[in-house]
mmCIF file of C-alpha atoms and ligand atoms in Angstrom:
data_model
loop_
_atom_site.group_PDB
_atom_site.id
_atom_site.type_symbol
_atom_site.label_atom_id
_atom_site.label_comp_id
_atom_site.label_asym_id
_atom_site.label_seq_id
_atom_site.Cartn_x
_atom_site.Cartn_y
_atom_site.Cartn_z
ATOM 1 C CA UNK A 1 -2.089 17.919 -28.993
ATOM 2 C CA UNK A 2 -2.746 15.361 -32.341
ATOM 3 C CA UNK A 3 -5.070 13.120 -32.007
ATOM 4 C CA UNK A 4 -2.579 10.259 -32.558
ATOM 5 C CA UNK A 5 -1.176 11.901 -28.697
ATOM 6 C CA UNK A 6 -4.452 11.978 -27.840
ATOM 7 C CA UNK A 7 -5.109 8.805 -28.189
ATOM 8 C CA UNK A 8 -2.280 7.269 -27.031
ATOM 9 C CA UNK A 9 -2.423 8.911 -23.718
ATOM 10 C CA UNK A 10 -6.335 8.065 -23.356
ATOM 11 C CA UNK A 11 -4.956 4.607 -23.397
ATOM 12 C CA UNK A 12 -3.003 4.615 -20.529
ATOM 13 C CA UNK A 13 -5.419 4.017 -17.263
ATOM 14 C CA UNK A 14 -5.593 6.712 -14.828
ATOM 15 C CA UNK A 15 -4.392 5.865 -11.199
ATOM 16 C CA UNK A 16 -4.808 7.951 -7.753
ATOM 17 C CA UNK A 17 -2.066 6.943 -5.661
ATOM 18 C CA UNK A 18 -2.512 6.988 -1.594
ATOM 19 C CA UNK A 19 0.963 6.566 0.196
ATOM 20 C CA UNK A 20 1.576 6.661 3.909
ATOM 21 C CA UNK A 21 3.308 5.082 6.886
ATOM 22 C CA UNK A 22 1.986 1.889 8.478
ATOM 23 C CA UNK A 23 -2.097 1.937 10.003
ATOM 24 C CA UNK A 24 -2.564 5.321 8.523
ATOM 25 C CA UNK A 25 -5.384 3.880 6.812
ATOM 26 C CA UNK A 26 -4.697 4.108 3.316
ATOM 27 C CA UNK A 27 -5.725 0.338 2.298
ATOM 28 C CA UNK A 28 -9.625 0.747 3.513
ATOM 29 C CA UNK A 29 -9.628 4.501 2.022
ATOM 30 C CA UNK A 30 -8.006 3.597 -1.388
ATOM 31 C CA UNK A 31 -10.827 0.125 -0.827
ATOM 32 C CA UNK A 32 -13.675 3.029 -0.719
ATOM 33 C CA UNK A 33 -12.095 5.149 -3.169
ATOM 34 C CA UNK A 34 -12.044 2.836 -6.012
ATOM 35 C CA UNK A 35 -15.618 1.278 -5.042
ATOM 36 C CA UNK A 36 -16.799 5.015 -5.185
ATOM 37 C CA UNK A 37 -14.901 5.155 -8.675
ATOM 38 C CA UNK A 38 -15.643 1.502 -9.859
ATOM 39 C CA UNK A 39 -12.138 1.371 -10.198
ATOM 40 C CA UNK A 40 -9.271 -1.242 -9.691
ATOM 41 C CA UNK A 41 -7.467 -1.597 -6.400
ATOM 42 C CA UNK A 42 -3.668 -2.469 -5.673
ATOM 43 C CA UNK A 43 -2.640 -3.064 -2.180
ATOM 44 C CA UNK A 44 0.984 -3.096 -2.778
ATOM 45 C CA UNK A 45 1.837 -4.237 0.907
ATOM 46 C CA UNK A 46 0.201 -7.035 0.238
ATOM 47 C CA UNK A 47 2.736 -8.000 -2.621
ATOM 48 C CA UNK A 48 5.281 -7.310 -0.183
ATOM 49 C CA UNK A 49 3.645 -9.573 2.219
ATOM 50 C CA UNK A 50 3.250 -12.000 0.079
ATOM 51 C CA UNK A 51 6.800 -12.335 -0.527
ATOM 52 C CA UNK A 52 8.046 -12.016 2.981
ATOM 53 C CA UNK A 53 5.746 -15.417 3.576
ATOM 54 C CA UNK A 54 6.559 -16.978 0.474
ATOM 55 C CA UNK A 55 10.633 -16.320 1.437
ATOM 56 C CA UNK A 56 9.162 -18.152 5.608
ATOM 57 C CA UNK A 57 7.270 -20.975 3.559
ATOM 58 C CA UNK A 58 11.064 -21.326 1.716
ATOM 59 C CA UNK A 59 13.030 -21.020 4.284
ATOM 60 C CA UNK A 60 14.450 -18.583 2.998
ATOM 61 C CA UNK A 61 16.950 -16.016 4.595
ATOM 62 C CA UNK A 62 15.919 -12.248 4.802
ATOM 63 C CA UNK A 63 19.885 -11.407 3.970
ATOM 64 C CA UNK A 64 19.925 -13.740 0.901
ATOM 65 C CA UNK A 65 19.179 -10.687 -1.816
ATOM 66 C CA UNK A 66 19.074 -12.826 -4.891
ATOM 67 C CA UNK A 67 17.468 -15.468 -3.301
ATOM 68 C CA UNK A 68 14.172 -13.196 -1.758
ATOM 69 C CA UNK A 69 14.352 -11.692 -5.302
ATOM 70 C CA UNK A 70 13.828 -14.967 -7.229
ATOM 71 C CA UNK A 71 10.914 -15.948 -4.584
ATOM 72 C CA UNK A 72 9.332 -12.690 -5.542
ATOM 73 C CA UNK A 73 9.636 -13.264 -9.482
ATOM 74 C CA UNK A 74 8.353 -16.617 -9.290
ATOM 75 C CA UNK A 75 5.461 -15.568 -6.770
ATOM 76 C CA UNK A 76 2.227 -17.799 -7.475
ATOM 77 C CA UNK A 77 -0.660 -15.012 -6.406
ATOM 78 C CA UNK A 78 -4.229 -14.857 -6.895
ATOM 79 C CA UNK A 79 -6.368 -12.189 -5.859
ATOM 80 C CA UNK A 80 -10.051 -12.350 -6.008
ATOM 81 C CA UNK A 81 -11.882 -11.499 -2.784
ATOM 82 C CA UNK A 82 -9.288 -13.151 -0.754
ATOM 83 C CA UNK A 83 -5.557 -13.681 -1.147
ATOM 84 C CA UNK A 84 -3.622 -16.495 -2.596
ATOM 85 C CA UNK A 85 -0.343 -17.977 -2.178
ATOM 86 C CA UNK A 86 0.308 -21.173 -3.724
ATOM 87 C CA UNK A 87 -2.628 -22.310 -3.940
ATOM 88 C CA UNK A 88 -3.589 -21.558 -0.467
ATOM 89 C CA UNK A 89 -5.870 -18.799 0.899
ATOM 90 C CA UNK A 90 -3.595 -16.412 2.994
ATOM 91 C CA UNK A 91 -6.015 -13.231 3.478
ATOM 92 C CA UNK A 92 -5.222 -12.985 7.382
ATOM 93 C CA UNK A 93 -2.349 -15.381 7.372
ATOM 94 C CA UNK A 94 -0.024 -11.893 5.636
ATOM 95 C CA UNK A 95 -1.736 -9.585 8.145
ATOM 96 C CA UNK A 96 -0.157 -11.037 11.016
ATOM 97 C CA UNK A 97 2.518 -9.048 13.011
ATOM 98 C CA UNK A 98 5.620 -11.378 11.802
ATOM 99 C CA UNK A 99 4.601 -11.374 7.985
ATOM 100 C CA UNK A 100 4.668 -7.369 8.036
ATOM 101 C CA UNK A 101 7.482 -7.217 10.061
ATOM 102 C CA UNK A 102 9.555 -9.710 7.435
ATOM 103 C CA UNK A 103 8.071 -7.726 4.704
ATOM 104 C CA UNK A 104 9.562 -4.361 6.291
ATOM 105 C CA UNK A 105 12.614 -5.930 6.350
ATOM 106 C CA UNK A 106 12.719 -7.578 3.048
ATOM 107 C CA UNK A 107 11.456 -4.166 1.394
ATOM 108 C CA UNK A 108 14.864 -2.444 2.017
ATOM 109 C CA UNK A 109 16.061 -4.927 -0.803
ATOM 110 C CA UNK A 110 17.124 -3.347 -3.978
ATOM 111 C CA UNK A 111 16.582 -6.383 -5.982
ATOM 112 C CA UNK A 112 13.028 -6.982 -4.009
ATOM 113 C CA UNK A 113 11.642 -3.413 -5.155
ATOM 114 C CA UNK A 114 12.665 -4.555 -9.091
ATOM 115 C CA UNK A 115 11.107 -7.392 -8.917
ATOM 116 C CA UNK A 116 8.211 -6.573 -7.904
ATOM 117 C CA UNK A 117 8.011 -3.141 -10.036
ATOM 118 C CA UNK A 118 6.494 -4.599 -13.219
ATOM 119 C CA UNK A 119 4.103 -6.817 -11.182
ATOM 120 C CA UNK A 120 2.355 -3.688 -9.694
ATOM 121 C CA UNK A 121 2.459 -1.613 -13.177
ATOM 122 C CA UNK A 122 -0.032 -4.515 -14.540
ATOM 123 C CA UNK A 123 -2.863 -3.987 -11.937
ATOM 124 C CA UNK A 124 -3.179 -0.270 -14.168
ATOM 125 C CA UNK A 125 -6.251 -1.698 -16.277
ATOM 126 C CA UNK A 126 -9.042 0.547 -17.776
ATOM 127 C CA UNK A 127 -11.205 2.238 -16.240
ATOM 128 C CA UNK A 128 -8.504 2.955 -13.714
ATOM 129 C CA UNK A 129 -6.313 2.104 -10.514
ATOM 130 C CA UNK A 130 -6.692 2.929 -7.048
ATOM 131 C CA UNK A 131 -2.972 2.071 -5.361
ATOM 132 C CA UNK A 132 -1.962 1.876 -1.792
ATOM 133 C CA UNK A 133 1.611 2.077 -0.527
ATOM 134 C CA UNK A 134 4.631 3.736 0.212
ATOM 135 C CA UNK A 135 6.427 4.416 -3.200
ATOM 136 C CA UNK A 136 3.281 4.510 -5.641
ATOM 137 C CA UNK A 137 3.430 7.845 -6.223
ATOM 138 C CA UNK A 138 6.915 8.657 -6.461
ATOM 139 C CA UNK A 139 8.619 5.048 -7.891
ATOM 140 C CA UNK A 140 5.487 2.981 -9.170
ATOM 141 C CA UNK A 141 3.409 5.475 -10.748
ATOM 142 C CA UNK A 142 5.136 8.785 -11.274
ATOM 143 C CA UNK A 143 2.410 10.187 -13.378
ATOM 144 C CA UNK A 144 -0.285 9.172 -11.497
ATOM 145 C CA UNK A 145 -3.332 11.639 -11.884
ATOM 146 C CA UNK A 146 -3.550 12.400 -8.374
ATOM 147 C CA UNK A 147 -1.048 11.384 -5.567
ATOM 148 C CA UNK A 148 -2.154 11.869 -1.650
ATOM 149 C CA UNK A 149 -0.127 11.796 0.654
ATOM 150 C CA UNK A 150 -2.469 10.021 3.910
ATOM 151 C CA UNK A 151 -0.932 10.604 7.563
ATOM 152 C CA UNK A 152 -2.332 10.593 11.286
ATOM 153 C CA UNK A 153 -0.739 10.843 14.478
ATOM 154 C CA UNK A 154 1.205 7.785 16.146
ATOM 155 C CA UNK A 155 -1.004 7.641 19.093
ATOM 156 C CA UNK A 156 -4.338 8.041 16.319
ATOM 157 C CA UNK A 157 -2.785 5.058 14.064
ATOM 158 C CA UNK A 158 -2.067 3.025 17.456
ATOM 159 C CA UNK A 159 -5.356 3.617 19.041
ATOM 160 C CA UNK A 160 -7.072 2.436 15.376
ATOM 161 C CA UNK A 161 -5.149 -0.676 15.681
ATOM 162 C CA UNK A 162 -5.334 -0.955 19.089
ATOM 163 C CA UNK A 163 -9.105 -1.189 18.754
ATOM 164 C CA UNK A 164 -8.963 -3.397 15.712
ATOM 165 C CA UNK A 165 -7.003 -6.348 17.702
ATOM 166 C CA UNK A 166 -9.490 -6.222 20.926
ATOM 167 C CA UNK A 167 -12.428 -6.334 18.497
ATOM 168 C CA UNK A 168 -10.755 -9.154 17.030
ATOM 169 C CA UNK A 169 -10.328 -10.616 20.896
ATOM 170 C CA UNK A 170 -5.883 -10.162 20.563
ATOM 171 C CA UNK A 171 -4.909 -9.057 23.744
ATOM 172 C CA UNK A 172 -2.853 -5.954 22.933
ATOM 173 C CA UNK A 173 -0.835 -2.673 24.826
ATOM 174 C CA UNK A 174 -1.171 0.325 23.318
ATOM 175 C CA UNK A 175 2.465 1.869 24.219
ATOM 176 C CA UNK A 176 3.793 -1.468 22.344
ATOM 177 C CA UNK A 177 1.532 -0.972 19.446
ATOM 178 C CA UNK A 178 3.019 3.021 19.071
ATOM 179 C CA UNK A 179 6.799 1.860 19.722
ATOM 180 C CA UNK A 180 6.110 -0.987 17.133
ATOM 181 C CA UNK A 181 4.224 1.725 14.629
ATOM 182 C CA UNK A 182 8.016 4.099 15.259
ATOM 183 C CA UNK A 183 10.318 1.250 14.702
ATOM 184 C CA UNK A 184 8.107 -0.208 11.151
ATOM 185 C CA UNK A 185 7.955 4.283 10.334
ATOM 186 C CA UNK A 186 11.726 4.730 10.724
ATOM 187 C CA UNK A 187 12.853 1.671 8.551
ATOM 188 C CA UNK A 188 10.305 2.594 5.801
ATOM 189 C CA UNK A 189 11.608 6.155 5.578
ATOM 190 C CA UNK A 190 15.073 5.511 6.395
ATOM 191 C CA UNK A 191 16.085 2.657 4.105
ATOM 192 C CA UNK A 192 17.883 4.126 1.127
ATOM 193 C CA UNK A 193 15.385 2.649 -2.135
ATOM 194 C CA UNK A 194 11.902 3.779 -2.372
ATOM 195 C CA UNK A 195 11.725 5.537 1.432
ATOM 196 C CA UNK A 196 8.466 6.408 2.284
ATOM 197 C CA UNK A 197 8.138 9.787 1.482
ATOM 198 C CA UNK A 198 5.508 12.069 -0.384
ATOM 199 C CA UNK A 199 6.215 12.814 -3.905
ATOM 200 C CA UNK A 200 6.579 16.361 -4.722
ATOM 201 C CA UNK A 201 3.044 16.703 -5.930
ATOM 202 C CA UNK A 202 1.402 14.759 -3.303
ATOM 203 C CA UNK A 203 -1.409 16.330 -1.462
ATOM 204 C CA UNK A 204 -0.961 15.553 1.963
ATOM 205 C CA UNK A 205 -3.699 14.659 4.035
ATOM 206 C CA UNK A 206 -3.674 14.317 7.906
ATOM 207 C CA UNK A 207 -6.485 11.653 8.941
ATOM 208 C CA UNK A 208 -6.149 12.067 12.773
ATOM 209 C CA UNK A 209 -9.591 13.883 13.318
ATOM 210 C CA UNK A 210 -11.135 12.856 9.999
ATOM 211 C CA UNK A 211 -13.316 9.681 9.447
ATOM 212 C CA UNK A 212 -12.604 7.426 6.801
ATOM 213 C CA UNK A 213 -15.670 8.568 5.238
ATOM 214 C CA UNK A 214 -14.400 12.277 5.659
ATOM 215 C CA UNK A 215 -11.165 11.438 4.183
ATOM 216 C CA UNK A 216 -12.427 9.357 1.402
ATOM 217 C CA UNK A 217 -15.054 12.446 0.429
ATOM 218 C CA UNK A 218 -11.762 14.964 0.573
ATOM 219 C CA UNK A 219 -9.762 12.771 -1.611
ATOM 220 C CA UNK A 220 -12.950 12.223 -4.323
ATOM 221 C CA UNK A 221 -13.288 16.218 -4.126
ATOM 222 C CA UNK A 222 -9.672 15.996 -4.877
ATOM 223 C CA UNK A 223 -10.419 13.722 -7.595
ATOM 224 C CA UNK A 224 -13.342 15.739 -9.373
ATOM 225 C CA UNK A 225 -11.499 19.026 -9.101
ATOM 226 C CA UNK A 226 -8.312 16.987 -11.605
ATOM 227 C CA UNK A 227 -10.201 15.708 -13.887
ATOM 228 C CA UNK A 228 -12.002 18.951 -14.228
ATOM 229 C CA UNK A 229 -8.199 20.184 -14.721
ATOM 230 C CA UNK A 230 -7.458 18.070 -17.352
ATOM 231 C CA UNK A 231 -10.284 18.261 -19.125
HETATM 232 O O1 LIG B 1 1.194 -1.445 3.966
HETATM 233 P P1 LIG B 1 1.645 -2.730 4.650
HETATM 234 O O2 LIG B 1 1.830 -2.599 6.156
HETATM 235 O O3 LIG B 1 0.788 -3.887 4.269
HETATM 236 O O4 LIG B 1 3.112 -3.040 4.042
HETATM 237 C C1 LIG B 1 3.944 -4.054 4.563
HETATM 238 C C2 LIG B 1 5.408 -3.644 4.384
HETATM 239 O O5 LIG B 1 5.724 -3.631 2.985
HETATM 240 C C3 LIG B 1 5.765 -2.263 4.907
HETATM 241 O O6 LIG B 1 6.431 -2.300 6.157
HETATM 242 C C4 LIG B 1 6.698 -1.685 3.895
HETATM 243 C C5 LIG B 1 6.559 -2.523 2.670
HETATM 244 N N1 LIG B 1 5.985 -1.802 1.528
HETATM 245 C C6 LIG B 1 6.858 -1.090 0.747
HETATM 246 O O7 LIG B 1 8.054 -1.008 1.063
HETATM 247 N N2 LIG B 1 6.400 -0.457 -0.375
HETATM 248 C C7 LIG B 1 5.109 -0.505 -0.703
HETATM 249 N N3 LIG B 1 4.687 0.111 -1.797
HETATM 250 C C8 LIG B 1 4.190 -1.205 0.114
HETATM 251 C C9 LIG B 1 4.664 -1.838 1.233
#
């Protein structure tokens, strides 16, 4: 390699991509992962979220492509340690149950994905990027560094939500949580853009038995052993 290649592909930030279905996990792992890292984080869902309640603040209509798509390219966001849309703070406002499912919805939009492709490339900033999604490592960020793959049983990623909304004192069934969980899995990796499925050199990690500090540790190993590769 010259060292005007060299350089030019020291330039680019490095990103570790974690994709997987719904309550796998992924956003508090790829959270610990760039902390351990002192790397940048990108929740994509929350972009998507973001748009599915800027398109209810709108009024705007889930089967209106162009229109969802405009909301999305004009998005107002802020992140710092919360979330903001407009001008107002909406950290737990997009976690709630009819926010994802509008964003589910709205995600099987062609026009959607595009416009919010070059908004996610930006969040890869020196010293790197830690992304969380469904498509960031096989639309987003092809040549990520390293691409995992994060999984765990339907009954595991109920039973972690499950527990999440009675510690949070929602009232909550658990077979409604894992029929909910099936539904949100199927549209992700049936649409026909950017289905959620692992890239081709994803390492696939099953997080059922593991806890997040486990799974975080196996994806740093990960980490350590590709950089030694590359070196
Ligand atoms: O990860 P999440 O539950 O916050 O994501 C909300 C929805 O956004 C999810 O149902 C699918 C969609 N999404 C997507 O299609 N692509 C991404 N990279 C991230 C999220």
């Amino acid at each position: 390699m010259t060292s005007t290649q060299s350089s030019s592909v020291n330039a680019v930030a490095p990103v570790i991509t974690i994709d997987g279905p719904t309550a796998s996990g992924k956003g508090t792992v790829a959270l610990r992962v760039a902390n351990a890292l002192g790397w940048h984080m990108l929740d994509s869902g929350a972009l998507y979220r973001l748009a599915a309640l800027a398109c209810m603040n709108r009024d705007v209509s889930a089967d209106d492509e162009p229109a969802v798509a405009k909301v999305a390219r004009e998005l107002d966001v802020r992140f710092n340690a919360e979330v903001w849309l407009d001008g107002s703070c909406v950290t737990d406002r997009i976690r709630h149950e009819d926010v994802g499912n509008l964003a589910s919805r709205i995600a099987t939009l062609p026009a959607l994905r595009a416009a919010l492709l070059e908004r996610q490339r930006a969040f890869r900033q020196p010293p790197g990027l830690v992304a969380d999604g469904r498509d960031m490592g096989t639309v987003v960020f092809p040549d990520a560094e390293l691409k995992v793959f994060l999984v765990a049983s339907t009954r595991a990623r109920a039973e972690r939500r499950y527990k999440q909304l009675i510690d949070k004192g929602i009232s909550a069934k658990l077979n409604d949580l894992m029929r909910d969980l099936q539904e949100r899995d199927a549209r992700d990796a049936g649409r026909s853009v950017a289905p959620l499925a692992p890239a081709a050199d994803a390492y696939r990690l099953d997080s059922s038995e593991l806890s997040i500090e486990q799974t975080v540790q196996q994806i740093l190993e990960w980490c350590r052993e590709r950089s030694g590769q590359s070196r």
